[in-house]
């Protein structure tokens, strides 16, 4: 019920966005906000202590599209995606300047509750991290915390929906009480996706979700992502070119903490504008 | 591999010898293994000897009267039974565990989950480590001057239990912290990304999975306190009668009987000392077995395939 309210609130906000927003730090962004954009990063800088990890990024994430952030190891991809739902808040010496607006609201402003933000912006991690409890309890974990169901039947429904959405239902429907760790790596990762979907986020962040999986499982996760973008906005971090080319609508190439190039897929793969991008795509840059 | 080997390849395998020092390396390996085994046996011998002595003499001393009657006599002619000491020991263990377990566990949770390595956590870790190294007789003396005399509780169960609690505290604190730290960070992150706050992550996940480790620490601490004599002599004194009074009433305990009755030159006193030793060993054994069964039950849902 909370979610529905949030959703409605968001929609009404979107409409009145341009009128309301004259207050200090959000003004510049919202004037440029196009209707399809959900997240807008402007002059985003991130530091860990003295090291400057993300340098002056400007990027928008479009609604119900897959935005891929691509780049070599250590370029700041993970930092970037973790910044989008404030997973970095507790990291030592983390500092951020600039702005990240979700539907026009700066998610780092004081009014935003980081916990509720995570309810709207879910995340799936590189290594599958199922909780060592039953499959059912894994998926029900989020809904239980946020009291999204009134009774057992409703919870069953939520769990089933999430597992179906993550294309895992058929494989686990007969053993929901089994320990999540008894699943294969690929199934575990889809379980983690189901777990994230169970709280019905609007945006799902995926941090190299297939890098620890075998090719078959990777293909399944990729299919799943394409399926999910019907209902959700996805942000995918990967250093796997094929994966990026397969699923992406929009590709942002990140190198040494700077955004080198942003383009639509497959344009960016066929006609990269910058030399670095071309080198990376052709495998000369690692 | 075997089926594709040609005769030539086979010969090659046979001809291959290790480097020149290969034989001496094999020898060194064997010597090291034997030496390790030898050390284990040497260390095990006194333990086995002690155990044998206690079990043999302890079992010989078992009698209904000795188990159910109160002690007669104290520092000199020791006789009667040790039911007062057995009850007193269990009473003190229970009371001290009741005091220290919540404090130690919550302290450990604070250190592992909330402290972020701030100065409070550094100071408390340091003091806990020092406390673990303080001789128990010193703690006993502090308990005597502070609780028995200054607070005026007299020789009493409460004074003894608090002294034992102080003794157990560092073990419980540190094992709780370590057990919680062993829960992988990815689990916490996963829960955090679902919008759970710290308290619910601790309640629903980390504490649950650290529970076996925490329990082990608690039982270790209890086992250690079961064997203490010095701090109790200062705080509980000794009594020939069982008591449930918390204050102003001395308490008997098994280690006292081992310590004092073994020095009294009568065979009846020696029998009681042996029986007390046997009971102490059995208590520690029971705690260990209970913890194993408990651990298995606690960790079972983690392994089941359903």
Coordinates of C-alpha atoms in Angstrom, one line a residue:
Chain A
X1 CA 0.0 0.0 0.0
X2 CA 2.9 2.3 0.8
X3 CA 4.2 1.5 -2.6
X4 CA 1.1 2.5 -4.4
X5 CA 1.1 5.8 -2.5
X6 CA 4.7 6.3 -3.5
X7 CA 3.9 5.6 -7.0
X8 CA 0.9 8.0 -7.2
X9 CA 2.9 10.6 -5.4
X10 CA 5.7 10.2 -8.0
X11 CA 3.3 10.5 -10.9
X12 CA 1.7 13.6 -9.5
X13 CA 5.1 15.0 -8.7
X14 CA 6.2 14.4 -12.2
X15 CA 3.4 16.5 -13.5
X16 CA 3.9 19.4 -11.2
X17 CA 7.7 19.1 -11.4
X18 CA 8.5 22.1 -13.6
X19 CA 6.2 24.4 -11.7
X20 CA 7.3 23.6 -8.2
X21 CA 11.0 23.4 -8.6
X22 CA 12.5 26.7 -7.9
X23 CA 14.1 25.9 -4.6
X24 CA 17.9 26.2 -4.4
X25 CA 19.9 23.2 -5.4
X26 CA 17.5 21.4 -7.6
X27 CA 16.5 24.2 -10.0
X28 CA 19.1 23.6 -12.7
X29 CA 18.4 19.9 -13.1
X30 CA 14.7 19.9 -13.4
X31 CA 14.5 22.4 -16.1
X32 CA 16.3 19.9 -18.3
X33 CA 14.4 16.9 -17.1
X34 CA 12.7 15.2 -20.1
X35 CA 9.6 13.2 -19.3
X36 CA 11.3 9.8 -19.9
X37 CA 14.1 10.4 -17.5
X38 CA 14.0 8.8 -14.1
X39 CA 17.4 9.5 -12.8
X40 CA 19.6 12.5 -13.6
X41 CA 23.2 12.8 -12.5
X42 CA 24.6 16.3 -12.8
X43 CA 28.2 17.3 -12.1
X44 CA 28.6 14.2 -10.0
X45 CA 31.9 13.8 -8.2
X46 CA 32.7 11.0 -5.8
X47 CA 35.7 10.8 -3.5
X48 CA 37.0 8.1 -1.2
X49 CA 39.3 10.1 1.0
X50 CA 41.8 11.6 -1.3
X51 CA 41.1 9.5 -4.4
X52 CA 38.7 11.1 -6.9
X53 CA 36.7 8.1 -8.1
X54 CA 34.0 9.7 -10.2
X55 CA 34.8 12.9 -12.1
X56 CA 32.1 15.3 -13.1
X57 CA 29.5 12.9 -14.5
X58 CA 26.4 14.0 -16.3
X59 CA 24.1 11.1 -17.2
X60 CA 20.4 10.3 -17.3
X61 CA 18.7 7.0 -16.8
X62 CA 15.6 6.6 -18.9
X63 CA 12.4 5.0 -17.8
X64 CA 11.9 1.3 -18.7
X65 CA 15.1 1.1 -20.6
X66 CA 18.3 -0.8 -19.8
X67 CA 21.2 1.6 -19.3
X68 CA 24.5 -0.1 -19.4
X69 CA 27.5 1.3 -17.6
X70 CA 30.5 -0.3 -19.3
X71 CA 34.2 0.1 -18.7
X72 CA 37.4 -1.6 -17.6
X73 CA 37.9 -2.8 -14.0
X74 CA 38.5 -0.1 -11.5
X75 CA 37.0 2.7 -13.6
X76 CA 34.3 3.4 -11.0
X77 CA 31.4 1.5 -12.4
X78 CA 30.5 -0.1 -9.2
X79 CA 30.9 3.1 -7.2
X80 CA 28.6 4.8 -9.7
X81 CA 25.8 2.2 -9.4
X82 CA 26.1 2.0 -5.6
X83 CA 25.8 5.7 -5.4
X84 CA 22.4 5.6 -7.1
X85 CA 20.7 3.9 -4.1
X86 CA 23.1 5.2 -1.4
X87 CA 24.8 1.9 -0.7
X88 CA 28.0 3.9 -0.3
X89 CA 26.8 6.0 2.6
X90 CA 28.5 3.8 5.2
X91 CA 31.7 3.5 3.3
X92 CA 34.6 5.1 5.1
X93 CA 35.6 8.6 3.8
X94 CA 32.9 8.6 1.1
X95 CA 32.2 12.1 -0.2
X96 CA 29.9 13.2 -2.9
X97 CA 29.4 16.5 -4.7
X98 CA 27.0 17.4 -7.4
X99 CA 23.6 15.9 -7.6
X100 CA 21.6 12.7 -8.3
X101 CA 18.0 13.4 -8.9
X102 CA 15.4 10.7 -8.9
X103 CA 12.2 12.0 -10.4
X104 CA 13.5 15.5 -9.8
X105 CA 14.3 15.0 -6.1
X106 CA 17.9 15.0 -5.0
X107 CA 18.4 11.6 -3.3
X108 CA 21.2 13.0 -1.2
X109 CA 19.1 15.8 0.2
X110 CA 18.2 15.7 3.9
X111 CA 14.5 14.9 3.3
X112 CA 15.2 11.7 1.6
X113 CA 15.2 8.6 3.8
X114 CA 17.9 6.2 2.5
X115 CA 15.9 3.2 3.6
X116 CA 12.8 4.2 1.7
X117 CA 15.0 5.1 -1.3
X118 CA 16.3 1.5 -1.4
X119 CA 12.7 0.4 -1.5
X120 CA 12.3 2.2 -4.8
X121 CA 15.8 1.6 -6.1
X122 CA 16.7 -2.1 -5.6
X123 CA 20.0 -3.7 -6.2
X124 CA 21.5 -7.0 -7.3
X125 CA 25.1 -7.7 -6.6
X126 CA 28.0 -9.2 -8.4
X127 CA 28.3 -12.4 -6.4
X128 CA 25.0 -14.0 -5.6
X129 CA 24.3 -13.3 -1.9
X130 CA 21.3 -15.3 -0.9
X131 CA 20.6 -15.4 2.8
X132 CA 21.3 -18.8 4.3
X133 CA 17.6 -19.3 5.0
X134 CA 14.9 -20.9 2.9
X135 CA 14.1 -19.8 -0.7
X136 CA 10.7 -18.6 0.5
X137 CA 12.2 -16.6 3.4
X138 CA 14.7 -15.0 1.1
X139 CA 12.1 -13.6 -1.2
X140 CA 9.8 -12.7 1.7
X141 CA 12.6 -10.9 3.6
X142 CA 12.0 -7.5 2.1
X143 CA 8.2 -7.6 2.2
X144 CA 8.3 -8.8 5.8
X145 CA 10.5 -5.9 6.9
X146 CA 8.3 -3.3 5.1
X147 CA 5.1 -5.1 6.1
X148 CA 3.9 -5.3 2.5
X149 CA 1.4 -8.1 3.2
X150 CA -1.5 -8.4 5.6
X151 CA -1.5 -12.1 5.9
X152 CA 0.2 -15.3 4.9
X153 CA -1.8 -15.7 1.6
X154 CA -0.8 -12.3 0.5
X155 CA 2.8 -13.0 1.3
X156 CA 2.6 -16.3 -0.7
X157 CA 1.3 -14.3 -3.6
X158 CA 4.1 -11.8 -3.4
X159 CA 6.7 -14.5 -3.2
X160 CA 5.2 -16.4 -6.1
X161 CA 5.0 -13.3 -8.3
X162 CA 8.6 -12.3 -7.6
X163 CA 9.9 -15.8 -8.3
X164 CA 7.8 -15.9 -11.6
X165 CA 9.1 -12.5 -12.5
X166 CA 12.7 -13.7 -12.0
X167 CA 12.0 -16.8 -14.1
X168 CA 12.8 -19.1 -11.2
X169 CA 9.3 -20.2 -10.1
X170 CA 9.1 -23.4 -12.2
X171 CA 12.5 -24.6 -10.8
X172 CA 11.8 -24.0 -7.2
X173 CA 8.0 -24.2 -6.7
X174 CA 8.2 -27.6 -5.1
X175 CA 11.0 -26.8 -2.7
X176 CA 10.4 -23.3 -1.4
X177 CA 11.3 -24.5 2.1
X178 CA 14.8 -25.7 0.9
X179 CA 17.8 -23.7 1.9
X180 CA 18.7 -21.1 -0.7
X181 CA 22.3 -22.2 -0.6
X182 CA 21.2 -25.5 -2.2
X183 CA 20.5 -23.8 -5.4
X184 CA 23.0 -23.5 -8.2
X185 CA 25.0 -20.3 -8.8
X186 CA 22.7 -19.1 -11.6
X187 CA 19.6 -20.0 -9.6
X188 CA 21.0 -18.2 -6.6
X189 CA 21.5 -15.0 -8.6
X190 CA 17.9 -15.2 -10.0
X191 CA 16.7 -15.7 -6.4
X192 CA 18.6 -12.5 -5.5
X193 CA 16.8 -10.8 -8.4
X194 CA 13.5 -12.2 -7.1
X195 CA 14.3 -11.0 -3.6
X196 CA 15.0 -7.5 -4.9
X197 CA 11.8 -7.6 -7.0
X198 CA 9.6 -8.6 -4.1
X199 CA 9.6 -5.1 -2.6
X200 CA 8.4 -3.9 -6.0
X201 CA 11.1 -1.4 -6.8
X202 CA 10.8 1.0 -9.7
X203 CA 14.4 0.9 -10.6
X204 CA 16.7 -2.1 -10.4
X205 CA 20.5 -1.7 -10.2
X206 CA 22.5 -4.7 -11.4
X207 CA 26.2 -4.7 -10.5
X208 CA 27.8 -7.3 -12.9
X209 CA 25.1 -9.8 -12.1
X210 CA 26.4 -12.4 -14.4
X211 CA 30.1 -12.2 -13.9
X212 CA 30.2 -15.1 -11.5
X213 CA 27.9 -17.3 -13.6
X214 CA 28.4 -19.9 -16.3
X215 CA 27.4 -19.1 -19.9
X216 CA 24.0 -20.8 -19.7
X217 CA 23.0 -19.0 -16.5
X218 CA 24.4 -15.7 -17.9
X219 CA 22.1 -16.1 -20.9
X220 CA 19.1 -16.7 -18.6
X221 CA 19.9 -13.6 -16.6
X222 CA 20.2 -11.6 -19.8
X223 CA 16.9 -12.8 -21.1
X224 CA 15.4 -11.9 -17.7
X225 CA 16.7 -8.4 -17.9
X226 CA 15.2 -7.8 -21.3
X227 CA 11.9 -9.2 -19.9
X228 CA 12.1 -7.0 -16.8
X229 CA 12.5 -3.7 -18.6
X230 CA 8.8 -3.9 -19.6
X231 CA 8.0 -2.9 -16.0
X232 CA 11.2 -1.6 -14.6
X233 CA 14.0 0.8 -15.3
X234 CA 17.3 -1.1 -15.2
X235 CA 20.8 0.0 -14.7
X236 CA 23.4 -2.6 -15.5
X237 CA 27.1 -2.5 -14.8
X238 CA 29.3 -4.8 -16.8
X239 CA 32.6 -5.2 -18.4
X240 CA 31.3 -7.8 -20.7
X241 CA 30.9 -6.4 -24.2
X242 CA 28.6 -9.1 -25.6
X243 CA 26.3 -8.6 -22.6
X244 CA 26.2 -4.9 -23.1
X245 CA 25.5 -5.2 -26.8
X246 CA 22.8 -7.8 -26.2
X247 CA 20.7 -6.0 -23.6
X248 CA 21.5 -2.3 -23.7
X249 CA 19.3 0.5 -24.9
X250 CA 21.7 3.1 -23.8
X251 CA 25.4 2.6 -23.1
X252 CA 27.7 4.8 -21.0
X253 CA 31.4 4.2 -21.3
X254 CA 33.3 5.0 -18.1
X255 CA 37.0 5.2 -18.1
X256 CA 39.2 6.3 -15.1
X257 CA 36.1 7.8 -13.4
X258 CA 35.1 10.0 -16.3
X259 CA 32.3 9.5 -18.7
X260 CA 33.9 9.1 -22.1
X261 CA 31.0 8.5 -24.3
X262 CA 27.2 7.9 -24.0
X263 CA 25.3 6.5 -26.9
X264 CA 22.5 4.3 -28.0
X265 CA 23.1 0.7 -28.6
X266 CA 24.1 -0.6 -31.1
X267 CA 25.5 2.8 -32.5
X268 CA 28.1 3.1 -29.8
X269 CA 29.5 -0.4 -30.7
X270 CA 29.5 0.2 -34.5
X271 CA 30.6 3.8 -34.6
X272 CA 32.3 4.8 -31.4
X273 CA 33.1 8.5 -31.4
X274 CA 36.2 8.4 -29.1
X275 CA 39.4 6.5 -29.6
X276 CA 39.3 5.0 -26.0
X277 CA 35.9 3.6 -26.6
X278 CA 36.9 2.0 -29.8
X279 CA 40.0 0.5 -28.2
X280 CA 37.9 -0.9 -25.4
X281 CA 35.3 -2.3 -27.7
X282 CA 37.9 -3.9 -29.9
X283 CA 39.6 -5.4 -26.9
X284 CA 42.8 -3.4 -27.1
X285 CA 42.1 -1.8 -23.8
X286 CA 41.7 -3.8 -20.7
Chain B
X1 CA 45.1 -40.1 -18.7
X2 CA 46.1 -43.7 -18.3
X3 CA 44.4 -45.0 -21.5
X4 CA 46.2 -42.7 -23.9
X5 CA 49.7 -43.4 -22.6
X6 CA 52.1 -44.8 -25.2
X7 CA 54.9 -47.0 -24.0
X8 CA 57.4 -44.2 -24.5
X9 CA 55.4 -41.8 -22.4
X10 CA 55.2 -44.5 -19.7
X11 CA 59.0 -44.8 -19.7
X12 CA 59.4 -41.1 -19.5
X13 CA 57.2 -41.0 -16.4
X14 CA 59.2 -43.7 -14.7
X15 CA 62.5 -42.0 -15.6
X16 CA 61.5 -38.7 -14.2
X17 CA 63.2 -38.2 -10.9
X18 CA 62.8 -35.4 -8.6
X19 CA 65.5 -32.8 -8.1
X20 CA 68.7 -33.8 -6.4
X21 CA 67.4 -33.0 -2.9
X22 CA 64.1 -34.9 -3.4
X23 CA 64.9 -37.7 -1.0
X24 CA 66.0 -35.5 1.8
X25 CA 62.9 -33.5 1.4
X26 CA 60.8 -36.6 1.8
X27 CA 62.8 -37.5 4.9
X28 CA 62.3 -34.0 6.4
X29 CA 58.6 -34.3 5.7
X30 CA 58.4 -37.6 7.6
X31 CA 60.5 -36.3 10.5
X32 CA 58.2 -33.3 10.9
X33 CA 55.1 -35.4 10.8
X34 CA 56.5 -37.8 13.5
X35 CA 57.7 -34.9 15.6
X36 CA 54.2 -33.3 15.6
X37 CA 52.6 -36.6 16.5
X38 CA 55.1 -37.0 19.3
X39 CA 54.4 -33.6 20.8
X40 CA 50.7 -34.3 20.7
X41 CA 51.3 -37.6 22.6
X42 CA 53.5 -35.9 25.2
X43 CA 50.9 -33.2 25.7
X44 CA 48.2 -35.8 25.9
X45 CA 49.8 -38.0 28.5
X46 CA 49.4 -35.9 31.6
X47 CA 45.9 -35.1 30.6
X48 CA 45.0 -38.8 30.2
X49 CA 46.8 -39.5 33.5
X50 CA 44.8 -36.9 35.4
X51 CA 41.6 -38.0 33.8
X52 CA 42.3 -41.6 34.7
X53 CA 43.1 -40.7 38.3
X54 CA 39.9 -38.7 38.7
X55 CA 37.7 -41.1 37.0
X56 CA 39.1 -44.1 38.8
X57 CA 39.2 -42.6 42.3
X58 CA 36.1 -40.5 41.7
X59 CA 34.0 -43.4 40.6
X60 CA 35.2 -45.4 43.6
X61 CA 34.1 -42.6 45.9
X62 CA 30.6 -42.5 44.5
X63 CA 28.0 -43.2 47.2
X64 CA 24.4 -42.1 47.7
X65 CA 25.3 -40.6 51.1
X66 CA 28.2 -38.5 49.7
X67 CA 26.0 -37.2 46.8
X68 CA 23.0 -36.3 48.9
X69 CA 24.3 -35.3 52.3
X70 CA 25.8 -32.0 53.4
X71 CA 29.4 -31.5 54.3
X72 CA 30.4 -32.1 57.9
X73 CA 33.4 -30.3 59.2
X74 CA 35.3 -27.8 57.2
X75 CA 39.0 -27.0 57.4
X76 CA 39.8 -29.9 59.6
X77 CA 38.0 -33.2 59.8
X78 CA 36.1 -33.3 56.5
X79 CA 33.3 -35.7 56.1
X80 CA 29.7 -36.2 55.2
X81 CA 28.6 -35.4 51.6
X82 CA 28.9 -32.7 49.0
X83 CA 25.3 -32.0 48.0
X84 CA 25.7 -28.5 49.4
X85 CA 28.8 -27.8 47.2
X86 CA 27.2 -29.3 44.1
X87 CA 24.1 -27.2 44.5
X88 CA 26.2 -24.2 45.3
X89 CA 28.3 -24.6 42.2
X90 CA 25.3 -24.9 39.9
X91 CA 23.7 -21.9 41.7
X92 CA 26.8 -19.8 41.2
X93 CA 27.2 -20.8 37.5
X94 CA 23.5 -20.1 36.8
X95 CA 23.5 -16.7 38.6
X96 CA 26.8 -15.5 37.0
X97 CA 25.7 -16.6 33.5
X98 CA 22.4 -14.7 34.1
X99 CA 24.3 -11.6 34.9
X100 CA 27.1 -11.7 32.3
X101 CA 25.5 -13.3 29.1
X102 CA 23.2 -10.3 28.3
X103 CA 25.9 -7.8 29.0
X104 CA 28.6 -9.7 27.1
X105 CA 26.4 -10.5 24.1
X106 CA 25.0 -6.9 23.7
X107 CA 28.5 -5.5 24.2
X108 CA 29.8 -7.8 21.4
X109 CA 27.0 -6.8 19.1
X110 CA 27.9 -3.1 19.8
X111 CA 31.6 -3.8 19.0
X112 CA 30.9 -5.7 15.8
X113 CA 27.9 -3.9 14.4
X114 CA 27.7 -0.4 15.7
X115 CA 31.0 0.9 16.9
X116 CA 32.7 1.5 13.5
X117 CA 36.0 1.1 15.4
X118 CA 35.5 4.3 17.4
X119 CA 37.6 5.0 20.5
X120 CA 35.0 3.5 22.8
X121 CA 35.3 0.2 21.0
X122 CA 39.1 0.4 21.0
X123 CA 39.3 1.1 24.7
X124 CA 36.8 -1.6 25.6
X125 CA 38.5 -4.2 23.4
X126 CA 41.8 -3.3 25.0
X127 CA 40.4 -3.5 28.6
X128 CA 38.6 -6.7 27.8
X129 CA 41.9 -8.3 26.6
X130 CA 43.7 -7.1 29.7
X131 CA 40.9 -8.3 32.0
X132 CA 41.2 -11.7 30.4
X133 CA 44.8 -11.8 31.5
X134 CA 44.2 -10.6 35.1
X135 CA 44.8 -13.5 37.6
X136 CA 41.5 -14.6 39.0
X137 CA 42.7 -14.3 42.6
X138 CA 43.2 -10.6 41.9
X139 CA 39.6 -10.4 40.8
X140 CA 38.6 -12.3 43.9
X141 CA 40.4 -9.8 46.1
X142 CA 38.7 -6.9 44.3
X143 CA 35.4 -8.6 44.7
X144 CA 36.2 -9.2 48.4
X145 CA 37.1 -5.5 49.1
X146 CA 34.4 -4.0 47.0
X147 CA 31.4 -6.3 47.2
X148 CA 31.9 -8.2 50.4
X149 CA 33.3 -5.4 52.5
X150 CA 32.5 -2.0 50.9
X151 CA 29.0 -2.9 49.7
X152 CA 28.6 -4.9 52.9
X153 CA 27.1 -7.9 51.1
X154 CA 29.2 -10.3 53.2
X155 CA 30.3 -13.6 51.8
X156 CA 27.5 -14.2 49.4
X157 CA 26.2 -15.7 46.2
X158 CA 25.8 -12.3 44.6
X159 CA 29.4 -11.2 45.4
X160 CA 30.7 -14.5 44.0
X161 CA 28.5 -14.4 40.9
X162 CA 29.4 -10.9 40.0
X163 CA 33.1 -11.7 40.5
X164 CA 32.7 -14.7 38.2
X165 CA 30.8 -12.6 35.7
X166 CA 33.7 -10.1 35.5
X167 CA 35.9 -13.1 34.9
X168 CA 33.7 -14.4 32.1
X169 CA 32.9 -11.1 30.5
X170 CA 35.9 -10.7 28.2
X171 CA 35.5 -14.2 26.7
X172 CA 31.8 -13.7 25.9
X173 CA 32.4 -10.1 24.6
X174 CA 35.1 -11.1 22.2
X175 CA 33.7 -14.3 20.9
X176 CA 30.4 -12.6 20.2
X177 CA 32.2 -9.9 18.3
X178 CA 34.2 -12.4 16.3
X179 CA 31.2 -14.6 15.5
X180 CA 29.3 -11.6 14.2
X181 CA 32.3 -10.4 12.2
X182 CA 32.5 -13.8 10.5
X183 CA 29.0 -13.3 9.0
X184 CA 29.9 -12.3 5.4
X185 CA 29.5 -8.6 4.5
X186 CA 27.6 -9.6 1.3
X187 CA 24.7 -10.8 3.5
X188 CA 24.5 -7.4 5.3
X189 CA 24.7 -5.6 2.0
X190 CA 22.0 -7.7 0.5
X191 CA 19.7 -6.9 3.4
X192 CA 20.7 -3.2 3.4
X193 CA 19.8 -3.0 -0.3
X194 CA 16.3 -4.3 0.5
X195 CA 15.9 -1.3 2.8
X196 CA 16.4 -2.9 6.1
X197 CA 17.9 -0.9 8.9
X198 CA 20.7 -2.1 11.1
X199 CA 18.6 -3.4 13.9
X200 CA 16.5 -5.6 11.7
X201 CA 19.6 -6.9 9.9
X202 CA 21.0 -7.9 13.3
X203 CA 17.8 -9.4 14.6
X204 CA 16.8 -11.3 11.5
X205 CA 20.1 -12.3 10.0
X206 CA 23.5 -11.7 11.6
X207 CA 22.7 -12.7 15.2
X208 CA 21.0 -15.8 14.0
X209 CA 24.0 -16.9 12.0
X210 CA 26.4 -15.9 14.7
X211 CA 24.5 -17.8 17.3
X212 CA 26.5 -21.0 17.3
X213 CA 29.7 -19.0 17.7
X214 CA 28.2 -16.9 20.5
X215 CA 27.0 -20.0 22.3
X216 CA 30.4 -21.5 22.0
X217 CA 31.9 -18.5 23.7
X218 CA 29.3 -18.5 26.4
X219 CA 29.9 -22.1 27.2
X220 CA 33.6 -21.7 27.1
X221 CA 33.3 -18.9 29.6
X222 CA 31.0 -21.0 31.8
X223 CA 33.5 -23.9 31.7
X224 CA 36.3 -21.6 32.8
X225 CA 34.3 -20.2 35.7
X226 CA 33.3 -23.7 36.8
X227 CA 36.9 -24.5 37.5
X228 CA 37.6 -21.3 39.5
X229 CA 38.5 -21.5 43.2
X230 CA 40.5 -18.4 44.1
X231 CA 37.9 -15.7 43.4
X232 CA 35.2 -17.8 45.2
X233 CA 37.2 -18.3 48.4
X234 CA 37.3 -14.5 48.7
X235 CA 33.7 -13.9 47.9
X236 CA 31.6 -16.9 48.6
X237 CA 33.7 -18.4 51.4
X238 CA 32.2 -21.8 52.0
X239 CA 29.1 -23.2 53.6
X240 CA 28.1 -26.6 54.7
X241 CA 24.5 -25.8 53.9
X242 CA 22.9 -25.2 50.5
X243 CA 21.4 -21.7 50.2
X244 CA 19.4 -19.7 47.7
X245 CA 20.0 -16.5 49.6
X246 CA 21.7 -13.8 47.4
X247 CA 23.3 -11.8 50.1
X248 CA 24.9 -12.3 53.5
X249 CA 25.0 -16.1 53.2
X250 CA 28.2 -18.0 52.3
X251 CA 27.9 -20.6 49.5
X252 CA 29.6 -24.0 49.1
X253 CA 31.1 -25.0 45.8
X254 CA 33.0 -28.1 44.4
X255 CA 36.4 -26.6 43.7
X256 CA 36.7 -25.7 47.4
X257 CA 36.3 -29.3 48.3
X258 CA 39.0 -30.3 45.9
X259 CA 41.3 -27.6 47.2
X260 CA 40.8 -28.0 50.9
X261 CA 39.7 -31.6 51.4
X262 CA 42.6 -33.0 49.4
X263 CA 44.9 -31.5 52.1
X264 CA 43.1 -33.1 55.0
X265 CA 44.8 -36.3 55.9
X266 CA 41.8 -38.6 56.1
X267 CA 40.6 -41.0 53.5
X268 CA 37.0 -39.8 53.8
X269 CA 38.1 -36.2 53.0
X270 CA 40.2 -37.5 50.0
X271 CA 37.2 -39.5 48.8
X272 CA 35.1 -36.3 48.8
X273 CA 37.8 -34.4 47.0
X274 CA 38.0 -37.0 44.3
X275 CA 34.2 -37.1 43.9
X276 CA 34.1 -33.3 43.7
X277 CA 36.8 -33.4 40.9
X278 CA 34.8 -36.1 39.1
X279 CA 31.7 -34.0 39.3
X280 CA 33.5 -30.9 38.0
X281 CA 34.8 -32.9 35.0
X282 CA 31.3 -34.2 34.4
X283 CA 29.8 -30.7 34.5
X284 CA 32.3 -29.4 32.0
X285 CA 31.6 -32.5 29.8
X286 CA 27.9 -32.0 30.1
X287 CA 28.2 -28.4 29.0
X288 CA 30.3 -29.4 26.1
X289 CA 28.0 -32.2 25.0
X290 CA 25.0 -29.9 25.4
X291 CA 26.6 -27.2 23.3
X292 CA 27.3 -29.7 20.6
X293 CA 23.8 -31.0 20.4
X294 CA 22.6 -27.4 20.6
X295 CA 24.9 -26.3 17.8
X296 CA 23.8 -29.2 15.6
X297 CA 20.2 -28.2 16.1
X298 CA 20.9 -24.6 15.4
X299 CA 22.9 -25.1 12.3
X300 CA 20.7 -27.9 10.9
X301 CA 18.3 -25.6 9.0
X302 CA 21.4 -24.2 7.2
X303 CA 22.3 -27.5 5.7
X304 CA 19.0 -29.2 5.0
X305 CA 18.1 -29.7 1.4
X306 CA 14.4 -29.8 2.1

